[in-house]
mmCIF file of C-alpha atoms in Angstrom:
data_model
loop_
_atom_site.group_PDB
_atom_site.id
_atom_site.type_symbol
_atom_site.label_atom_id
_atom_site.label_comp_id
_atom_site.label_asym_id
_atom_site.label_seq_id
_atom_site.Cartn_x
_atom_site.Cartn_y
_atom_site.Cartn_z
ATOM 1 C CA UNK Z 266 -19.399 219.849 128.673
ATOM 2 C CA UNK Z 267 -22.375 221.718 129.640
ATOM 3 C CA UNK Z 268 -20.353 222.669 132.718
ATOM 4 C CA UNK Z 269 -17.902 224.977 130.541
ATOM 5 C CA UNK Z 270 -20.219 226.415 127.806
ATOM 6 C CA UNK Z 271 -17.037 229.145 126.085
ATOM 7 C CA UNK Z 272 -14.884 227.529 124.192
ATOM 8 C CA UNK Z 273 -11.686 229.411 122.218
ATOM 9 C CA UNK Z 274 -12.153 232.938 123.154
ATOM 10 C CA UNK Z 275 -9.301 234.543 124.281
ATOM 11 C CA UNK Z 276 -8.764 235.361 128.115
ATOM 12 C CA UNK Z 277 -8.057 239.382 127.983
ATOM 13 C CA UNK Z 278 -11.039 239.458 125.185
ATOM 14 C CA UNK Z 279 -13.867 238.009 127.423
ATOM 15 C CA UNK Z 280 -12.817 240.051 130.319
ATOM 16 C CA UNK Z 281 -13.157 243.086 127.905
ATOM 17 C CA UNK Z 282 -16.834 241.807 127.372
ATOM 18 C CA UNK Z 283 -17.880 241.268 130.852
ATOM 19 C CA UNK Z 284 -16.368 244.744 132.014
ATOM 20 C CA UNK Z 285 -18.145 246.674 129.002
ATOM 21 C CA UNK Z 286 -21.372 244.995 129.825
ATOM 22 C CA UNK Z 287 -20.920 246.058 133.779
ATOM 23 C CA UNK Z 288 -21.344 242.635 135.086
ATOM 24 C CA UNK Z 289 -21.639 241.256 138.384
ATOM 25 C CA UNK Z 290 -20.150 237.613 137.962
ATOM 26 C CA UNK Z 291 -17.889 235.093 138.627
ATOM 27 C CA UNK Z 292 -15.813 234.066 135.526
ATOM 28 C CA UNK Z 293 -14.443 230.668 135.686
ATOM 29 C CA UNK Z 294 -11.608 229.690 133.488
ATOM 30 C CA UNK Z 295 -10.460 226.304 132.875
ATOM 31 C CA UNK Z 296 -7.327 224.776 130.868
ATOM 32 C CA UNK Z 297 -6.814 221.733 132.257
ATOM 33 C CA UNK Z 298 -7.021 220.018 135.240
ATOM 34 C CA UNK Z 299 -3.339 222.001 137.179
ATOM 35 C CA UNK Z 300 -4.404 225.087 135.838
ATOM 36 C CA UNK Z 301 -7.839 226.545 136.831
ATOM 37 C CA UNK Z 302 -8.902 229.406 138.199
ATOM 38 C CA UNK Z 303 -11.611 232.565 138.705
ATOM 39 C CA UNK Z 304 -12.412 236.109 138.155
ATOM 40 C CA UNK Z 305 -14.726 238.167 140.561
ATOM 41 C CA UNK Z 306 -16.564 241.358 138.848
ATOM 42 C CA UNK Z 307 -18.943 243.360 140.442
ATOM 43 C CA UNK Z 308 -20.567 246.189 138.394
ATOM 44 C CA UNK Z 309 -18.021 245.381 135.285
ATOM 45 C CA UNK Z 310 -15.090 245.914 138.256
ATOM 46 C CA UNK Z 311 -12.618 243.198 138.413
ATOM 47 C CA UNK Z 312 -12.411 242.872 142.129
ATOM 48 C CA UNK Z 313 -9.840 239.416 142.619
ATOM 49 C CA UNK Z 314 -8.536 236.623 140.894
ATOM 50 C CA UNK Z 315 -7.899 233.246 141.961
ATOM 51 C CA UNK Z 316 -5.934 230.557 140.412
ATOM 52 C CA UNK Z 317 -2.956 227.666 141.754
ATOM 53 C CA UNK Z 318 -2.620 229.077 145.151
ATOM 54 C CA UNK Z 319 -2.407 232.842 143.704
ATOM 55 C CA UNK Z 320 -4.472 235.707 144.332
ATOM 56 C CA UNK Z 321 -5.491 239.293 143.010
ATOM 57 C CA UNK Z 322 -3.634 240.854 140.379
ATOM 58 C CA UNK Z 323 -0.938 237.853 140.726
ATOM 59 C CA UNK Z 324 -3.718 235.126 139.345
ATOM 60 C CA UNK Z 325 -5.504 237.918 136.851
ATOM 61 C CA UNK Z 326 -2.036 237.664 135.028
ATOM 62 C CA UNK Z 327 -1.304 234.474 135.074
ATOM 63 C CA UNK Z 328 -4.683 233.136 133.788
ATOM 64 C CA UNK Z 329 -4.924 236.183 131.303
ATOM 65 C CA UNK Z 330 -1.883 233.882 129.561
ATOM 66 C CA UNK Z 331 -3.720 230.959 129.243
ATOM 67 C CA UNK Z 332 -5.037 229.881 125.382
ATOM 68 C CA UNK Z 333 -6.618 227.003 124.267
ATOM 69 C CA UNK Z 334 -9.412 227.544 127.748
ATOM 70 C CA UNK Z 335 -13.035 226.689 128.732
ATOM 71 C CA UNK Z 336 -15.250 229.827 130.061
ATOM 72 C CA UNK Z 337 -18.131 229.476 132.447
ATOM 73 C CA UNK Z 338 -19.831 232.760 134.075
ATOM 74 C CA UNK Z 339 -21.796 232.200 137.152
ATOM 75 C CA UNK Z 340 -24.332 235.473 137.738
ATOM 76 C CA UNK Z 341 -24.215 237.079 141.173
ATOM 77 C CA UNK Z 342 -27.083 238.570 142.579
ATOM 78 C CA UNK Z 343 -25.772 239.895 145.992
ATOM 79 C CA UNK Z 344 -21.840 241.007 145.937
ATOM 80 C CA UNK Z 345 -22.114 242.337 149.161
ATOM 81 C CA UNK Z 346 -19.264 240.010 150.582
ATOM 82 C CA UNK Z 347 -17.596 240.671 148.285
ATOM 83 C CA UNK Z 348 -13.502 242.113 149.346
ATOM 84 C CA UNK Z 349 -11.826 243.910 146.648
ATOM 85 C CA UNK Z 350 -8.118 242.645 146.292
ATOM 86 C CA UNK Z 351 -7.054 244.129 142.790
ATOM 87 C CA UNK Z 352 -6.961 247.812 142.816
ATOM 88 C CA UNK Z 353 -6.338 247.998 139.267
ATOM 89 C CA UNK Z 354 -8.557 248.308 136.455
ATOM 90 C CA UNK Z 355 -8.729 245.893 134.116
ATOM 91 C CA UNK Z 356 -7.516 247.583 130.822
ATOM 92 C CA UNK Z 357 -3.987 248.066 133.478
ATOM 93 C CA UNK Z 358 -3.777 244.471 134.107
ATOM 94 C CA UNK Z 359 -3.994 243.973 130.369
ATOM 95 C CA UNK Z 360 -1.202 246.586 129.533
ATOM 96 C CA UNK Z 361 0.417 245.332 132.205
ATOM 97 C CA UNK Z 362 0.308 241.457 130.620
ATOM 98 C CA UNK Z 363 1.307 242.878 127.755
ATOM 99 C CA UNK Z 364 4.415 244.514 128.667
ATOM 100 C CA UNK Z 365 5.753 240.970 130.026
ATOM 101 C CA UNK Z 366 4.336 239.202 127.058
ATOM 102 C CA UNK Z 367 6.754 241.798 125.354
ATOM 103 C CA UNK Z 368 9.650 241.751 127.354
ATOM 104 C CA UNK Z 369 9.765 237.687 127.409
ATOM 105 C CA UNK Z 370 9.655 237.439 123.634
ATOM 106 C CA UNK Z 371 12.334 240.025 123.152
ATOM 107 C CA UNK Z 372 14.456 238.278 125.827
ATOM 108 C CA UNK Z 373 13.500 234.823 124.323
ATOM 109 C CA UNK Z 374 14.529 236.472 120.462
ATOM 110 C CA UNK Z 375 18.512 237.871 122.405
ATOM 111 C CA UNK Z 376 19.086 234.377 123.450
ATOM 112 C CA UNK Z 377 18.161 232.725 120.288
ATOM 113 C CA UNK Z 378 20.626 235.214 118.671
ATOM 114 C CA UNK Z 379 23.350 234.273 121.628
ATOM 115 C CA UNK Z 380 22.900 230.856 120.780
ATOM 116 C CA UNK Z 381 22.846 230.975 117.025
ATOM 117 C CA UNK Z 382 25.977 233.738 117.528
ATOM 118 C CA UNK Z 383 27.772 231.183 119.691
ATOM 119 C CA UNK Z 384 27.317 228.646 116.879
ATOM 120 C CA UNK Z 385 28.801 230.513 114.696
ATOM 121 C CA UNK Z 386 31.526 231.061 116.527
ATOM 122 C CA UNK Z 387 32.574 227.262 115.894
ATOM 123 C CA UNK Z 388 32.903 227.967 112.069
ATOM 124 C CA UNK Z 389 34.746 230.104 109.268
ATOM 125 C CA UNK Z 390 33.196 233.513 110.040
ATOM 126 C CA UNK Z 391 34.584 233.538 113.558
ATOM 127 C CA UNK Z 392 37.853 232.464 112.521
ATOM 128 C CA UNK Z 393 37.893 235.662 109.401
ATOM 129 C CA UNK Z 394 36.660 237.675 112.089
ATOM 130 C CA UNK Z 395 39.909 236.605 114.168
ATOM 131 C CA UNK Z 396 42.311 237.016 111.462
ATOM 132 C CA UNK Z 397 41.198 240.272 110.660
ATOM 133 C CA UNK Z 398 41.276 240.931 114.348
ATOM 134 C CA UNK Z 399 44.802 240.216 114.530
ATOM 135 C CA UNK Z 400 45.723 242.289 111.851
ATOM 136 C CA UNK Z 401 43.869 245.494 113.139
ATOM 137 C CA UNK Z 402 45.681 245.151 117.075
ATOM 138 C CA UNK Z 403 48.958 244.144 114.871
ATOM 139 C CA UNK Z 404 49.429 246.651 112.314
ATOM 140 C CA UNK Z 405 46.961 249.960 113.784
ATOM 141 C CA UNK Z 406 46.294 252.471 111.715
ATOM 142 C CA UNK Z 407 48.756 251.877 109.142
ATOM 143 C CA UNK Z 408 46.039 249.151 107.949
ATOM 144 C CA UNK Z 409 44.105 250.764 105.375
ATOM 145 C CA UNK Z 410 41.791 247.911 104.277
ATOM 146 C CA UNK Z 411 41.599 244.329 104.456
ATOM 147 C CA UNK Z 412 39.119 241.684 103.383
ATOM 148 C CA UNK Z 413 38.934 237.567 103.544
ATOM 149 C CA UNK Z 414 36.971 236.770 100.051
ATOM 150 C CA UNK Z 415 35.755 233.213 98.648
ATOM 151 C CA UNK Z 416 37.429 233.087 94.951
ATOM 152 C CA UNK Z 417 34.820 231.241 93.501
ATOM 153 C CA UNK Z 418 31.836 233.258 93.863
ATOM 154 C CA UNK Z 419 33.716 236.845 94.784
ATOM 155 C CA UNK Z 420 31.947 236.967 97.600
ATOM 156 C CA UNK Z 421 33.493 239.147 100.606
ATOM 157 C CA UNK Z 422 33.006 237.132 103.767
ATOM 158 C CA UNK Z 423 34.526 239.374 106.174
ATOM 159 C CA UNK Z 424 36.421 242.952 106.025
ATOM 160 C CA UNK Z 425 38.562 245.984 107.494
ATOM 161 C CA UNK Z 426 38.249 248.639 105.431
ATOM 162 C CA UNK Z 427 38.361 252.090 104.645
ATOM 163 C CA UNK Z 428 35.085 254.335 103.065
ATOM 164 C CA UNK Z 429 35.665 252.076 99.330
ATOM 165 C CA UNK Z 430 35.966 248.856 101.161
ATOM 166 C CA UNK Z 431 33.861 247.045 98.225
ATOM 167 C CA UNK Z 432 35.935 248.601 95.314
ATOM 168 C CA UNK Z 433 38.853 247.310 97.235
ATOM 169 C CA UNK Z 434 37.765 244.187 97.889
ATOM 170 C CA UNK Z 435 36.493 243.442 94.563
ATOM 171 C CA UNK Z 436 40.312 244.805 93.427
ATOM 172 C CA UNK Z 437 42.002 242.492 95.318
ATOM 173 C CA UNK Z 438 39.593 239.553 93.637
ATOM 174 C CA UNK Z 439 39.624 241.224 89.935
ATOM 175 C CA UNK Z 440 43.594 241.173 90.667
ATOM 176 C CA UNK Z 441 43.733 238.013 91.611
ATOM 177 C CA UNK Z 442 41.650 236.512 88.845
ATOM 178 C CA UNK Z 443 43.768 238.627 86.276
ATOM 179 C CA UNK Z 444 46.934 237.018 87.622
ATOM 180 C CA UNK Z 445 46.172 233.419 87.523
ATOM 181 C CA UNK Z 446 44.580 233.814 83.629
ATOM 182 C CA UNK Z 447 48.119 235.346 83.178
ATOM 183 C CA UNK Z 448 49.837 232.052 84.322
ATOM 184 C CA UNK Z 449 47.483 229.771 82.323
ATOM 185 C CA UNK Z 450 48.421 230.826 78.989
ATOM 186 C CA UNK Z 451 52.095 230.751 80.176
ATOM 187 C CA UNK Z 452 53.521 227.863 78.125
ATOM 188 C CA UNK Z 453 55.950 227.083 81.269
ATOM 189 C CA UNK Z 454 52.877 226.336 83.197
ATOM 190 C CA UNK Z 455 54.139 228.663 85.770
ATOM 191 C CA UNK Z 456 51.312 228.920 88.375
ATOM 192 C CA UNK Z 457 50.434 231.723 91.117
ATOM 193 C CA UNK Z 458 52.473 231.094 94.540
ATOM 194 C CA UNK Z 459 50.520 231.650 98.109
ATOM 195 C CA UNK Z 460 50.850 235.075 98.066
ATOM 196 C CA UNK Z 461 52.253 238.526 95.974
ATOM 197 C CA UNK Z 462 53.372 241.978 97.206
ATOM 198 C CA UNK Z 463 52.549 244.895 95.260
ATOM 199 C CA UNK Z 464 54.352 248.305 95.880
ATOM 200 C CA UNK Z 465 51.996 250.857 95.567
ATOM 201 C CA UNK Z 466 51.826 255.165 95.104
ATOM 202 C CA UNK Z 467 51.300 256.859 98.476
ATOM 203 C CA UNK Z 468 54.098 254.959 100.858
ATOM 204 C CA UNK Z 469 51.306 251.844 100.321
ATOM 205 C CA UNK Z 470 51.920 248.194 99.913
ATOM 206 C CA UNK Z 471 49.251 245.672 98.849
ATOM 207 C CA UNK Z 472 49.714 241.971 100.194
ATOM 208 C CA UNK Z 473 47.731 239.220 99.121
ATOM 209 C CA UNK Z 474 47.780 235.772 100.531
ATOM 210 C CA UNK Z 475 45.910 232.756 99.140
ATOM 211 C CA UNK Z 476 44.586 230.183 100.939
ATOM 212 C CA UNK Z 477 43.147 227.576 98.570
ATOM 213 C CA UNK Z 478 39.753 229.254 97.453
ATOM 214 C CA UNK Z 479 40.179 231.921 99.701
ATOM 215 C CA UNK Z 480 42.471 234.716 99.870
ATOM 216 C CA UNK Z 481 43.115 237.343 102.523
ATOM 217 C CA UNK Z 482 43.827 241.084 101.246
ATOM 218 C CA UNK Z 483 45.841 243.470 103.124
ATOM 219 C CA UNK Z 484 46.594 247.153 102.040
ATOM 220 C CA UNK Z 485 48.505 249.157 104.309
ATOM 221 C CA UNK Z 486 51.444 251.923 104.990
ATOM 222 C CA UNK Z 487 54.282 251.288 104.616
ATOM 223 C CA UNK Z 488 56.021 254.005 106.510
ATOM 224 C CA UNK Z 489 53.498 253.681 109.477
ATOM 225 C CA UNK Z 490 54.225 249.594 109.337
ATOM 226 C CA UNK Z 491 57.157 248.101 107.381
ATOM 227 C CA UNK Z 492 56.854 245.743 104.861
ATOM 228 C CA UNK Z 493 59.323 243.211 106.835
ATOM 229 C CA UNK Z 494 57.548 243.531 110.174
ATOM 230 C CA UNK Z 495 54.032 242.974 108.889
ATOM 231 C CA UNK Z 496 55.666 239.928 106.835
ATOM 232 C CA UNK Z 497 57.324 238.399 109.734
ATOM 233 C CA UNK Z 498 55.308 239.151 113.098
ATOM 234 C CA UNK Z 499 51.771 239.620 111.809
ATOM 235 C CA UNK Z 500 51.374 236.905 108.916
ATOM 236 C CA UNK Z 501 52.313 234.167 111.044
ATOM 237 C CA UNK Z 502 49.798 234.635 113.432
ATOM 238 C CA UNK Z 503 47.492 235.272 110.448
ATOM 239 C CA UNK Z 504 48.348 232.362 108.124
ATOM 240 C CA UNK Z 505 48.621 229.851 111.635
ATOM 241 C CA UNK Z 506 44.900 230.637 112.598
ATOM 242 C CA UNK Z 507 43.432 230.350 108.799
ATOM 243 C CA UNK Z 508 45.183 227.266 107.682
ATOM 244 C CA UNK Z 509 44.179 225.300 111.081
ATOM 245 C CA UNK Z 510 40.910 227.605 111.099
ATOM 246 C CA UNK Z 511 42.330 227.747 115.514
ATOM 247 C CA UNK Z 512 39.654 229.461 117.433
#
C-alpha cells in the first residue's frame, strides 16, 4: 500500500498540481495490474508518457482516462537524460482529452437514439408515420391536414397538417365524439359505421375512418384530388397497413 500513497484523485487534476508546482518527477499511475503506466516532468514540463506499449502524447491520453487509480511520485534530482517526446503542454493534452471525451459521448448518445429509433420502428408510431406517409405521396398537395388520434384520451399520435393542425385534429375528435353520443340516444340503436364523409365549403371534403379506438382524419381538395380516387386508390393502402399495423 505504502507503494501507491494517492488514492482517488483524478488523473488530469494531479497533473495540474505537479505542473503548477514546477516539478521534476516521475508520476506513476496505477489501475490495475493491465493498465499501468508513467509521467515524466521536468521543471513542471510534461516531457513523455508511458503506458501498455504506448508512448508520448499517445500514453498521456490514454492514462489521463483512467478513474478509480493509485498515484505514486518519485522525485528526480538530475533530468539530464532526460528526451522530451511530447511537445505539447499539458493544459493541450487536457483539451485535447476532452474533445474525445466529448465526441465519444455524443456519438455514444446518436446511437442510443438509432437504437431506441429503430425500436420504435417495430410499433404503432412507425406504422401512423407510414399511413400518413402514404397519404402525403398519394394525394400531394390537395391534402390539407391529416392526423391518426387515440379516441380515448384525444391524444394526437401522429399528424399532416396545415398551420391549425391541433384545432383540426381536436375537430375531427370533438366530431367524432358528437356523432357517436348522437347514435346512443337513437332508440334504433343505430351505431357509427368505419368511416363518414363530410362535404365541406371551399371545394373541401373531410374523411374520417375509424379503426377501433383510433381513427385516422383526412381533410383535403376536392378539385385537386377527387373524392372517388382518394376513396379507392389511397384508402386501401391506408386501411391495409393500419388494420395489420404492416411495416
Amino acid at each position: 500500500m505504502n507503494r501507491w500513497p494517492i488514492c482517488g484523485l483524478p488523473v488530469g487534476s494531479f497533473l495540474q498540481v505537479i505542473s503548477m508546482d514546477q516539478q521534476t518527477c516521475v508520476l506513476e499511475v496505477y489501475q490495475n495490474a493491465d493498465r499501468q503506466g508513467r509521467f515524466c516532468f521536468v521543471q513542471g514540463a510534461l516531457f513523455d508518457a508511458v503506458c501498455n506499449g504506448l508512448e508520448g502524447e499517445d500514453a498521456a491520453l490514454e492514462m489521463v482516462s483512467w478513474e478509480n487509480v493509485r498515484l505514486n511520485i518519485r522525485q528526480i534530482i538530475d533530468a539530464g537524460g532526460f528526451v522530451r517526446k511530447i511537445d505539447k503542454s499539458l493544459m493541450s493534452i487536457l483539451m485535447e482529452y476532452s474533445r474525445r471525451r466529448d465526441e465519444a459521448e455524443e456519438k455514444r448518445a446518436g446511437e442510443e437514439a438509432e437504437e431506441a429509433e429503430a425500436e420504435d420502428e417495430g410499433g404503432e408510431g412507425h406504422t401512423f408515420k407510414k399511413c400518413l406517409r402514404i397519404l402525403r405521396e398519394n394525394m400531394g398537395d390537395a391534402l390539407v391536414s391529416a392526423s391518426i388520434s387515440d379516441l380515448r384520451d384525444g391524444k394526437v399520435l401522429a399528424s399532416h397538417h396545415d398551420r391549425k393542425t391541433l384545432e383540426t385534429a381536436q375537430l375531427f375528435i370533438n366530431l367524432t365524439g358528437s356523432l357517436r353520443k348522437a347514435f346512443e340516444r337513437d332508440p334504433d340503436r343505430k351505431q357509427l359505421g368505419g368511416h363518414y364523409i363530410l362535404n365541406l365549403r371551399d371545394e373541401r371534403t373531410l374523411m374520417v375512418l375509424l379503426f377501433g379506438d383510433h381513427q385516422l382524419g383526412i381533410l383535403f381538395n376536392h378539385a385537386r384530388c377527387s373524392l372517388g380516387l382518394v376513396w379507392k386508390a389511397v384508402i386501401p393502402k391506408v386501411s391495409g397497413i393500419f388494420e395489420t399495423g404492416d411495416l
